[in-house]
mmCIF file of C-alpha atoms in Angstrom:
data_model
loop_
_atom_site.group_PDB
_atom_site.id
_atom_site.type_symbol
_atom_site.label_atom_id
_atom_site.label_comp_id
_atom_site.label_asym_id
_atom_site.label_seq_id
_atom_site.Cartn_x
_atom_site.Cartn_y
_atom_site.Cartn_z
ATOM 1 C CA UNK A 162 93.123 109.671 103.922
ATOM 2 C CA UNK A 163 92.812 113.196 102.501
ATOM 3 C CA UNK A 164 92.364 113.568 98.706
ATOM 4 C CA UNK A 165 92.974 116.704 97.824
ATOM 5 C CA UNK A 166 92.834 117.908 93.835
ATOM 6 C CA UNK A 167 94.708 121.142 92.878
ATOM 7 C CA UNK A 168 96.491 122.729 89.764
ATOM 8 C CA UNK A 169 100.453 122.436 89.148
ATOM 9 C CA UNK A 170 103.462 124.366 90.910
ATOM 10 C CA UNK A 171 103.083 126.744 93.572
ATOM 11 C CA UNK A 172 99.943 125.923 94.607
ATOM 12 C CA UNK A 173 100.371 121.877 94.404
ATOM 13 C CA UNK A 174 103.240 122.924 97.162
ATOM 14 C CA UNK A 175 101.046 124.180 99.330
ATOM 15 C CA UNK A 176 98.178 122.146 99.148
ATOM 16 C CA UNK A 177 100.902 119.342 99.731
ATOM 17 C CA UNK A 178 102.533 121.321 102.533
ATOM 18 C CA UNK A 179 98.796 122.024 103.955
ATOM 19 C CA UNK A 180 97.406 118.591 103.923
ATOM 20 C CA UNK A 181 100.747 117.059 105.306
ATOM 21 C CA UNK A 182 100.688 119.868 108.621
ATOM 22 C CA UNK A 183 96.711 119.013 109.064
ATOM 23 C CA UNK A 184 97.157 114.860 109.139
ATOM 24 C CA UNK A 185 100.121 115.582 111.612
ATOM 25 C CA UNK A 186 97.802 117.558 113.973
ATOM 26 C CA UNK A 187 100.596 119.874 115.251
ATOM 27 C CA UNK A 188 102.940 116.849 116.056
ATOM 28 C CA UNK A 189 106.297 117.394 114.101
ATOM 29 C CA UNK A 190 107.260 113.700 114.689
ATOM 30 C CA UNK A 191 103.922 112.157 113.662
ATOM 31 C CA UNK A 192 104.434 109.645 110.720
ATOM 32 C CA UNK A 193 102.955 110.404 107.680
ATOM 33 C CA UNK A 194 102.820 108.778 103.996
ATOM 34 C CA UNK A 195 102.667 110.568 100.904
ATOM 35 C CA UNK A 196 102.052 108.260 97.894
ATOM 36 C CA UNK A 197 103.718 109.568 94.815
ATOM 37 C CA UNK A 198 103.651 107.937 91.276
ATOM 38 C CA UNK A 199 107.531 108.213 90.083
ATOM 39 C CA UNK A 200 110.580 108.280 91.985
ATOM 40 C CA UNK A 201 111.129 112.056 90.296
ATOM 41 C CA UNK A 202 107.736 113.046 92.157
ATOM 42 C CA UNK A 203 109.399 111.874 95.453
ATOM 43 C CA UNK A 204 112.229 113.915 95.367
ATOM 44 C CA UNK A 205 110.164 117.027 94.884
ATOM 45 C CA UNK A 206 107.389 116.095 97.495
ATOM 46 C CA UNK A 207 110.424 116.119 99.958
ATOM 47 C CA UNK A 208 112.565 118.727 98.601
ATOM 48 C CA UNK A 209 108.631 120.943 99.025
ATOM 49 C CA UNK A 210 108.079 119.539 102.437
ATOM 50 C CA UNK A 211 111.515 120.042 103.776
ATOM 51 C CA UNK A 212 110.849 123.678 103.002
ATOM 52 C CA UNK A 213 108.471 123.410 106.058
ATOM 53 C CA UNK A 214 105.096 122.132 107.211
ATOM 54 C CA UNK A 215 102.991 124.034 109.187
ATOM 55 C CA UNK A 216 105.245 126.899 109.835
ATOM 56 C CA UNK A 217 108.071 124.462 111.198
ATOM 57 C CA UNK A 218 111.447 124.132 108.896
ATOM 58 C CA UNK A 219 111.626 120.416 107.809
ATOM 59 C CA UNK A 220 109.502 117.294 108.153
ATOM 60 C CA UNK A 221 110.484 114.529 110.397
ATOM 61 C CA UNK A 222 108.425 111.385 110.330
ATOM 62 C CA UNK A 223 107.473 111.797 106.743
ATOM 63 C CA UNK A 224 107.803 108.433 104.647
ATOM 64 C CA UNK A 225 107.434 109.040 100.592
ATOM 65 C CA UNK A 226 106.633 105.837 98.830
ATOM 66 C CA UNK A 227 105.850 104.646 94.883
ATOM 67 C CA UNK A 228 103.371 102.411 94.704
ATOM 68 C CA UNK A 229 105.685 99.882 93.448
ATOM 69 C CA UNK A 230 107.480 101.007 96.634
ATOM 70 C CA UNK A 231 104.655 100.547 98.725
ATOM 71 C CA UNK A 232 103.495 96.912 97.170
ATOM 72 C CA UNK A 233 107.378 95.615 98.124
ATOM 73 C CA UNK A 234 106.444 96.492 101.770
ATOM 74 C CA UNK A 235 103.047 95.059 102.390
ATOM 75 C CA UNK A 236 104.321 92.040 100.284
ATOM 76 C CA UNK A 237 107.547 91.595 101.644
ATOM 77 C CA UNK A 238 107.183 89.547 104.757
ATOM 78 C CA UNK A 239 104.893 86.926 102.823
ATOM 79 C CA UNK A 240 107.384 86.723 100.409
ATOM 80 C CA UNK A 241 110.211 86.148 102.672
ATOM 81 C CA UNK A 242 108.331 83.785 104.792
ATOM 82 C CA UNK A 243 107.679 81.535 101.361
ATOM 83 C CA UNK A 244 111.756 81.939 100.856
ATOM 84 C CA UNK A 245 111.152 84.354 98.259
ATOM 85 C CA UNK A 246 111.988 88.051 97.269
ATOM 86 C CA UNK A 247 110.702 91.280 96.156
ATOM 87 C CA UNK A 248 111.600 91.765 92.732
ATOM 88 C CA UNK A 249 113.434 95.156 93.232
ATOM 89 C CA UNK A 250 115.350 96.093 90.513
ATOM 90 C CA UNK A 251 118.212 95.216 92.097
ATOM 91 C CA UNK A 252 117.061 91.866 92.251
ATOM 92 C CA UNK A 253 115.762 91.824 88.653
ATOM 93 C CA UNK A 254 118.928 92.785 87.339
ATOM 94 C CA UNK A 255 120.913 90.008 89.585
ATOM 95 C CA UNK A 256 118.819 87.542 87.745
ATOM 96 C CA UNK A 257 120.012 89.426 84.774
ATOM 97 C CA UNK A 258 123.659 89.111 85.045
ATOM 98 C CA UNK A 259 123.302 85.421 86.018
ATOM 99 C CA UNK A 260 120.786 84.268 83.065
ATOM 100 C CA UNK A 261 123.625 86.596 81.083
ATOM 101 C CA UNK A 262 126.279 84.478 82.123
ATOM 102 C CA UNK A 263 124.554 80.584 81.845
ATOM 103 C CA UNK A 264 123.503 81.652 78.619
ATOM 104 C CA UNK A 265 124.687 84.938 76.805
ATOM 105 C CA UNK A 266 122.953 83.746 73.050
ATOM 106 C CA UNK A 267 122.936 86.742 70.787
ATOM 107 C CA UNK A 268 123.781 89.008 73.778
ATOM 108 C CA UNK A 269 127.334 87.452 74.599
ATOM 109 C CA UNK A 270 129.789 90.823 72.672
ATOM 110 C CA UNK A 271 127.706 92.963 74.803
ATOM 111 C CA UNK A 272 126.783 90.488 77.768
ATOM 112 C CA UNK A 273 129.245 91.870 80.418
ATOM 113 C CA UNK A 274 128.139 95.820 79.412
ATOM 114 C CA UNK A 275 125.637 97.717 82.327
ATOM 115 C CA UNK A 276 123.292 98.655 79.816
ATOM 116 C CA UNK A 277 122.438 95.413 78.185
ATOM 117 C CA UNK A 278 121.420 94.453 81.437
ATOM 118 C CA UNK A 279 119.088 97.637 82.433
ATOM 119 C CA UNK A 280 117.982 96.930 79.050
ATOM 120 C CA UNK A 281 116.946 93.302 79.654
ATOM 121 C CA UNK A 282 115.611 94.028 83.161
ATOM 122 C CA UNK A 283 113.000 96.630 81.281
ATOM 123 C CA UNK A 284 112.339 94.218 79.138
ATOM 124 C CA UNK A 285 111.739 91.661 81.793
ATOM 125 C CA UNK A 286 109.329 94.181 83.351
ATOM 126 C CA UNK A 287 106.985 94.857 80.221
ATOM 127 C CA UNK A 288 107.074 90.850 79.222
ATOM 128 C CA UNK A 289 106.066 89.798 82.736
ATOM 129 C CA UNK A 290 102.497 90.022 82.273
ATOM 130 C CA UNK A 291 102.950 88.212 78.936
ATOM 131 C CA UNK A 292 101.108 84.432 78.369
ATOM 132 C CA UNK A 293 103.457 81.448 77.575
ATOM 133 C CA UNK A 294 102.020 81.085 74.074
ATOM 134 C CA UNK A 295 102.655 84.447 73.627
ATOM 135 C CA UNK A 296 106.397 84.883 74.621
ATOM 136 C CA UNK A 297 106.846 81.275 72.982
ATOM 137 C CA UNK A 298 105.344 83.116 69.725
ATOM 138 C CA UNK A 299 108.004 86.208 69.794
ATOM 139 C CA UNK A 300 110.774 83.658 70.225
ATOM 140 C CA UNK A 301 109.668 81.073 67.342
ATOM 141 C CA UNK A 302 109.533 84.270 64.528
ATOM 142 C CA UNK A 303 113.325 83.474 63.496
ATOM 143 C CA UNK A 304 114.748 86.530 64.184
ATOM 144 C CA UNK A 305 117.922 86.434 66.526
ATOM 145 C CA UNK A 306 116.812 89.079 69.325
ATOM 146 C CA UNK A 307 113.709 87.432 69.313
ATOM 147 C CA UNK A 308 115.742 84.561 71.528
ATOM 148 C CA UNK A 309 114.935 87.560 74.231
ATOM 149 C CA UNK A 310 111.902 85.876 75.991
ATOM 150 C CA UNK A 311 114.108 82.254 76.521
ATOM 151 C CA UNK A 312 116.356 84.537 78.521
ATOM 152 C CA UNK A 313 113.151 86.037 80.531
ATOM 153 C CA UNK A 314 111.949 83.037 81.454
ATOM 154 C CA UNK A 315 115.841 82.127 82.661
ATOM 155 C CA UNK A 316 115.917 85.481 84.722
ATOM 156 C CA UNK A 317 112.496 84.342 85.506
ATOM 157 C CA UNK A 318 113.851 81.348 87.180
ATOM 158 C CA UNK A 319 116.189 83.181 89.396
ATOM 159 C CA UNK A 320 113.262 85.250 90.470
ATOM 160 C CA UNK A 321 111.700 82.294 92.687
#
């Protein structure tokens, strides 16, 4: 696996367009992975490598992955196998909308609205990593929105 370190723009392209035509030896259909870090960095390492690789137009074969991307594949059959799933964000916000609807609490004017729920599945994401004591903490400080990490641990639930 070719690490390759370069400056921004024009010359990332290349160097990306370079390294891509030299892993696929000449073959336009041999698979190759590019690991980006954001979705945003996807598009562009395609949008750059459609351009051409290797002094072909367009790149067939060519798989662009996150690492959270990447994680859901090598994790996925285990998962399934244990009758679990990925938590895609899809998924995440599923568990969402259900924990939403058993038990709205201070959400409920705003329960039914997209955004609370992309807002609640961020949440869910930064709070995952958080101990017990910890979220049980947040939710015993008496403020209303603070009711937020019973409602994790519900869309927690409907993770498993």
């Amino acid at each position: 696996m070719p690490v390759v370190w370069t400056g921004y723009g024009a010359a990332a392209y290349e160097v990306l367009r370079g390294v891509v035509g030299e892993v696929k030896g000449g073959d336009p259909l041999a698979p190759v992975s590019v690991l980006v870090p954001t979705n945003l960095c996807g598009v562009i390492a395609r949008r750059v490598l459609a351009r051409g690789v290797g002094g072909r137009a367009g790149v067939a074969g060519l798989s662009v992955l996150t690492v959270d991307r990447l994680a859901e594949l090598i994790a996925a059959p285990a998962l399934t196998g244990a009758g679990r799933r990925p938590a895609t964000s899809p998924v995440v916000a599923a568990a969402w909308r259900r924990a939403l609807v058993e038990r709205p609490g201070v959400f409920e004017p705003v329960a039914e609205h997209p955004a609370t729920v992309q807002a609640l599945a961020t949440a869910h994401r930064e709070l995952r990593e958080v101990a017990k004591a910890e979220l049980d903490a947040i939710a015993g400080c008496g403020e209303p929105i603070a009711s937020a990490p019973a409602g994790h641990r519900a869309a927690g639930r409907g993770l498993v």
